[in-house]
CSV table of C-alpha atoms in Angstrom, one decimal:
chain,number,residue,atom,x,y,z
A,28,MET,CA,10.9,42.7,-15.9
A,29,PRO,CA,7.8,44.6,-14.6
A,30,MET,CA,5.0,42.6,-13.2
A,31,CYS,CA,2.6,45.2,-11.9
A,32,ALA,CA,0.5,45.6,-15.1
A,33,GLY,CA,-1.3,42.3,-14.6
A,34,PRO,CA,-2.3,40.0,-11.8
A,35,SER,CA,0.1,39.6,-8.9
A,36,PHE,CA,3.0,37.2,-9.4
A,37,SER,CA,1.9,35.1,-6.4
A,38,TYR,CA,-1.4,34.3,-8.1
A,39,THR,CA,0.0,33.5,-11.5
A,40,TRP,CA,2.7,31.4,-9.9
A,41,ALA,CA,-0.1,29.4,-8.1
A,42,VAL,CA,-1.9,28.9,-11.4
A,43,PHE,CA,1.3,27.6,-13.0
A,44,GLN,CA,1.7,25.1,-10.1
A,45,ILE,CA,-1.9,24.0,-10.7
A,46,GLU,CA,-1.2,23.5,-14.4
A,47,LEU,CA,1.8,21.3,-13.4
A,48,LEU,CA,-0.4,19.3,-11.0
A,49,ALA,CA,-2.8,18.6,-13.8
A,50,SER,CA,0.1,17.3,-15.9
A,51,GLY,CA,1.2,14.9,-13.2
A,52,LEU,CA,4.2,16.9,-11.7
A,53,SER,CA,3.5,18.0,-8.1
A,54,LEU,CA,5.5,21.0,-6.8
A,55,SER,CA,4.1,21.1,-3.2
A,56,SER,CA,1.3,19.9,-1.1
A,57,GLU,CA,0.0,23.5,-0.8
A,58,SER,CA,-0.6,23.7,-4.5
A,59,GLN,CA,-3.9,21.9,-4.3
A,60,SER,CA,-5.4,24.5,-2.1
A,61,ASN,CA,-5.0,27.1,-4.8
A,62,ALA,CA,-7.6,25.3,-7.0
A,63,ALA,CA,-10.6,26.3,-5.0
A,64,ASP,CA,-12.1,29.0,-7.3
A,65,LYS,CA,-12.3,27.8,-10.9
A,66,ARG,CA,-13.5,31.2,-12.3
A,67,LEU,CA,-10.6,33.0,-10.6
A,68,LEU,CA,-8.2,30.5,-11.9
A,69,ASP,CA,-9.5,30.9,-15.4
A,70,ILE,CA,-8.8,34.7,-15.1
A,71,LEU,CA,-5.4,34.1,-13.7
A,72,ARG,CA,-4.5,31.6,-16.5
A,73,GLN,CA,-5.5,34.2,-19.0
A,74,GLY,CA,-3.3,36.7,-17.3
A,75,LEU,CA,-0.3,34.4,-17.1
A,76,ALA,CA,-0.7,33.6,-20.7
A,77,THR,CA,-0.6,37.3,-21.8
A,78,GLU,CA,0.8,39.6,-19.1
A,79,PHE,CA,4.4,38.5,-19.1
A,80,PRO,CA,5.5,39.0,-22.7
A,81,ASN,CA,9.0,37.8,-23.7
A,82,PRO,CA,9.3,38.4,-27.4
A,83,GLU,CA,13.0,37.8,-27.5
A,84,ARG,CA,12.6,34.6,-25.5
A,85,ILE,CA,15.3,35.5,-23.1
A,86,GLY,CA,16.2,32.7,-20.8
A,87,CYS,CA,13.6,30.3,-22.2
A,88,PRO,CA,14.5,26.6,-21.6
A,89,GLY,CA,13.5,25.3,-25.0
A,90,ASN,CA,10.7,23.1,-26.2
A,91,SER,CA,12.0,19.8,-25.1
A,92,LEU,CA,12.0,20.7,-21.4
A,93,LEU,CA,8.6,22.3,-21.6
A,94,LYS,CA,7.2,19.3,-23.4
A,95,GLY,CA,8.8,17.0,-20.8
A,96,ILE,CA,7.2,19.0,-17.9
A,97,ALA,CA,3.8,19.0,-19.6
A,98,GLN,CA,3.9,15.3,-20.1
A,99,GLY,CA,5.1,14.6,-16.6
A,100,LYS,CA,8.4,13.1,-17.9
A,101,VAL,CA,10.7,15.6,-16.3
A,102,SER,CA,11.4,15.2,-12.6
A,103,LEU,CA,11.0,18.1,-10.1
A,104,THR,CA,14.8,18.1,-9.6
A,105,GLU,CA,15.3,18.7,-13.3
A,106,ALA,CA,12.6,21.3,-13.6
A,107,GLU,CA,13.3,23.3,-10.5
A,108,PRO,CA,16.0,25.6,-11.9
A,109,TRP,CA,13.5,26.8,-14.5
A,110,LEU,CA,10.4,27.3,-12.4
A,111,ASP,CA,11.0,31.0,-11.7
A,112,HIS,CA,11.2,31.6,-15.4
A,113,LEU,CA,8.2,29.5,-16.3
A,114,GLY,CA,6.1,31.4,-13.8
A,115,SER,CA,6.9,34.7,-15.4
A,116,CYS,CA,7.1,34.1,-19.2
A,117,SER,CA,3.9,34.1,-21.1
A,118,PRO,CA,5.3,32.4,-24.3
A,119,CYS,CA,6.7,29.5,-22.3
A,120,PHE,CA,3.4,29.2,-20.4
A,121,GLN,CA,1.5,29.2,-23.7
A,122,GLU,CA,3.8,26.5,-25.2
A,123,PHE,CA,3.5,24.5,-22.0
A,124,LYS,CA,-0.4,24.6,-22.2
A,125,GLU,CA,-0.2,23.5,-25.8
A,126,PHE,CA,2.1,20.6,-25.1
A,127,ARG,CA,-0.2,19.6,-22.2
A,128,ARG,CA,-3.3,19.8,-24.5
A,129,GLN,CA,-1.5,17.6,-27.1
A,130,SER,CA,-0.5,15.2,-24.4
A,131,ALA,CA,-4.1,14.9,-23.1
A,132,ILE,CA,-5.3,14.2,-26.7
A,133,GLN,CA,-2.6,11.5,-27.1
A,134,ARG,CA,-3.6,9.9,-23.7
A,135,ARG,CA,-7.2,9.8,-24.8
A,136,ARG,CA,-6.2,8.2,-28.1
A,137,VAL,CA,-4.1,5.6,-26.3
A,138,PHE,CA,-7.0,4.9,-23.9
A,139,VAL,CA,-9.4,4.4,-26.7
A,140,TRP,CA,-7.0,2.2,-28.5
A,141,VAL,CA,-6.3,0.1,-25.4
A,142,ALA,CA,-10.0,-0.2,-24.6
A,143,THR,CA,-10.8,-1.2,-28.2
A,144,ALA,CA,-8.0,-3.8,-28.2
A,145,ALA,CA,-9.3,-5.1,-24.9
A,146,VAL,CA,-12.8,-5.5,-26.3
A,147,LEU,CA,-11.5,-7.2,-29.4
A,148,LEU,CA,-9.3,-9.6,-27.3
A,149,PHE,CA,-12.2,-10.4,-25.1
A,150,ALA,CA,-14.5,-11.1,-28.1
A,151,LEU,CA,-11.8,-13.2,-29.7
A,152,GLY,CA,-11.3,-15.2,-26.4
A,153,GLY,CA,-15.0,-15.8,-26.2
A,154,TRP,CA,-15.2,-16.9,-29.8
A,155,LEU,CA,-12.3,-19.3,-29.2
A,156,TRP,CA,-13.9,-20.7,-26.1
A,157,VAL,CA,-17.2,-21.3,-27.8
A,158,ARG,CA,-15.4,-22.9,-30.7
A,159,ALA,CA,-13.6,-25.2,-28.4
A,160,ARG,CA,-16.8,-26.1,-26.6
A,161,ARG,CA,-18.9,-26.5,-29.7
A,162,PRO,CA,-17.0,-27.2,-33.0
A,163,VAL,CA,-18.2,-25.3,-36.0
A,164,GLU,CA,-20.6,-27.4,-38.1
A,165,THR,CA,-18.9,-27.4,-41.5
A,166,ALA,CA,-19.3,-29.5,-44.6
A,167,ASP,CA,-17.4,-32.4,-43.1
A,168,ALA,CA,-19.6,-32.6,-40.0
A,169,ALA,CA,-23.0,-34.4,-40.0
A,170,VAL,CA,-25.5,-33.6,-37.3
A,171,LEU,CA,-27.9,-36.4,-36.4
A,172,ASP,CA,-30.9,-35.7,-34.2
A,173,LEU,CA,-31.9,-38.8,-32.2
A,174,ARG,CA,-34.0,-37.0,-29.6
A,175,GLU,CA,-37.3,-38.1,-31.0
A,176,ARG,CA,-36.3,-41.4,-32.3
A,177,SER,CA,-38.1,-44.3,-30.5
A,178,VAL,CA,-36.1,-47.3,-31.5
A,179,ALA,CA,-35.8,-49.7,-28.5
A,180,ARG,CA,-32.5,-51.2,-27.5
A,181,GLY,CA,-31.8,-54.3,-29.5
A,182,GLN,CA,-34.7,-53.7,-31.9
A,183,SER,CA,-33.8,-53.7,-35.6
A,184,PRO,CA,-34.3,-50.4,-37.6
A,185,SER,CA,-36.7,-52.1,-40.0
A,186,GLN,CA,-39.0,-52.9,-37.1
A,187,ALA,CA,-39.1,-49.3,-36.0
A,188,GLY,CA,-40.6,-48.1,-39.3
A,189,GLU,CA,-38.8,-44.8,-39.3
A,190,ALA,CA,-37.2,-43.0,-42.2
A,191,PRO,CA,-33.4,-43.5,-42.2
A,192,LEU,CA,-31.0,-40.8,-41.1
A,193,GLU,CA,-28.6,-39.6,-43.8
A,194,ILE,CA,-24.9,-39.0,-43.8
A,195,PRO,CA,-22.5,-38.3,-46.7
A,196,ARG,CA,-19.4,-40.4,-47.1
A,197,SER,CA,-17.3,-37.2,-46.9
A,198,ALA,CA,-18.3,-36.7,-43.3
A,199,LYS,CA,-15.4,-36.7,-40.9
A,200,HIS,CA,-17.3,-35.9,-37.7
A,201,LEU,CA,-20.6,-37.0,-36.3
A,202,ILE,CA,-22.6,-34.8,-33.9
A,203,LEU,CA,-25.3,-36.9,-32.3
A,204,ASP,CA,-28.1,-35.3,-30.2
A,205,LEU,CA,-28.9,-38.3,-28.0
A,206,PRO,CA,-32.4,-39.2,-27.0
A,207,ILE,CA,-33.9,-37.2,-24.2
A,208,GLY,CA,-32.8,-38.5,-20.8
A,209,SER,CA,-29.5,-39.9,-22.1
A,210,LYS,CA,-26.6,-39.8,-19.6
A,211,GLU,CA,-23.3,-37.9,-20.0
A,212,GLY,CA,-20.2,-40.1,-20.3
A,213,PRO,CA,-18.5,-42.4,-22.8
A,214,TYR,CA,-20.4,-43.9,-25.7
A,215,ASP,CA,-19.6,-46.2,-28.6
A,216,VAL,CA,-20.9,-45.5,-32.1
A,217,GLY,CA,-20.9,-48.1,-34.8
A,218,LEU,CA,-22.0,-48.6,-38.4
A,219,LEU,CA,-23.7,-52.0,-38.6
A,220,THR,CA,-25.0,-54.3,-41.3
A,221,ASP,CA,-28.4,-56.0,-41.2
A,222,THR,CA,-26.6,-59.2,-40.0
A,223,GLY,CA,-24.8,-57.3,-37.2
A,224,ASP,CA,-21.4,-57.0,-38.8
A,225,GLN,CA,-19.6,-53.9,-37.5
A,226,LEU,CA,-18.2,-51.9,-40.4
A,227,LEU,CA,-17.0,-48.9,-38.4
A,228,ARG,CA,-16.6,-48.1,-34.7
A,229,ALA,CA,-15.8,-44.8,-32.9
A,230,THR,CA,-15.9,-43.7,-29.3
A,231,GLY,CA,-16.6,-40.3,-27.7
A,232,MET,CA,-17.8,-38.5,-24.6
A,233,ALA,CA,-21.3,-37.2,-24.4
A,234,GLU,CA,-21.8,-33.9,-22.7
A,235,LEU,CA,-24.8,-31.8,-21.7
A,236,ASP,CA,-24.9,-28.8,-24.0
A,237,ASP,CA,-27.9,-26.4,-23.6
A,238,HIS,CA,-30.0,-29.1,-22.1
A,239,ILE,CA,-29.1,-31.5,-24.9
A,240,THR,CA,-26.9,-34.6,-24.3
A,241,ARG,CA,-24.5,-34.2,-27.3
A,242,LEU,CA,-22.0,-36.8,-28.5
A,243,ARG,CA,-19.2,-36.0,-30.9
A,244,VAL,CA,-17.1,-38.6,-32.7
A,245,ASP,CA,-14.6,-38.7,-35.5
A,246,VAL,CA,-15.3,-41.1,-38.4
A,247,ASP,CA,-13.9,-42.2,-41.7
A,248,LEU,CA,-16.6,-43.3,-44.1
A,249,SER,CA,-14.4,-43.2,-47.3
A,250,SER,CA,-14.3,-47.0,-47.5
A,251,ILE,CA,-18.1,-47.5,-46.9
A,252,ARG,CA,-20.2,-48.2,-49.9
A,253,PRO,CA,-23.4,-46.1,-50.3
A,254,GLY,CA,-26.4,-47.9,-49.0
A,255,VAL,CA,-28.7,-48.3,-45.9
A,256,TYR,CA,-27.2,-49.5,-42.7
A,257,SER,CA,-27.8,-49.3,-38.9
A,258,LEU,CA,-26.2,-46.7,-36.8
A,259,GLY,CA,-25.5,-48.3,-33.4
A,260,VAL,CA,-25.2,-46.2,-30.2
A,261,ARG,CA,-24.5,-47.6,-26.8
A,262,GLU,CA,-22.9,-47.0,-23.5
A,263,PRO,CA,-19.9,-49.4,-22.9
A,264,SER,CA,-20.8,-53.0,-22.4
A,265,ILE,CA,-24.5,-52.4,-23.2
A,266,GLU,CA,-26.4,-53.7,-26.2
A,267,TRP,CA,-26.6,-51.5,-29.3
A,268,THR,CA,-29.5,-49.2,-29.9
A,269,ARG,CA,-29.9,-49.1,-33.6
A,270,TYR,CA,-31.2,-46.4,-36.0
A,271,PRO,CA,-31.6,-46.7,-39.7
A,272,ILE,CA,-29.1,-44.6,-41.6
A,273,ARG,CA,-28.3,-44.1,-45.3
A,274,VAL,CA,-24.8,-43.4,-46.4
A,275,PHE,CA,-24.6,-41.6,-49.8
């Protein structure tokens, strides 16, 4: 097949090697040196794509091999018997470039999908971590802010003159923001009558959360009659600090 009408075979062969390098299949260590002049390579690519017509597709290896080379899935040993043909057949070269273009698009799609999945997994992991650290405040959780309450240890709620806290009988969890300066560690929480009888008791660990000493305990108030009681909070073996509370 004549090759004098277009660019020299050595140049077009170098271009084909560079195309293979871009697809991940290296033919030789010398191929990289042929990529110095981008403009010249653009011209040579155009020549290789048009100057070696093969309308009858004589000796062409078929789409599967071209696609494998373009995607870097065919080893050099498998491709080597076809390299002379691929460097002198414009239809094969055009198909090779199209397969490589499609492969590049697919790789970009996969990268975007993987990146998106990674972001979603990271966000989900962060949400689960926050959920574990700070349970969602739902209808069955009651939040009681004791930070500004000034009831002294051992003092009755009636002496303090403060409006009672309120919790529904449906509450299953209590989240107590303890008074400023409270320590982290174990605490007892109790529901007490005016005479000091203990109707309910729970224990939990107070932790510092965003500069607030927060105590979480599980409770069951289903058997408690609606009314006004005392909420007792104490560190183990210390006298109760009482707060007026209304169960409804």
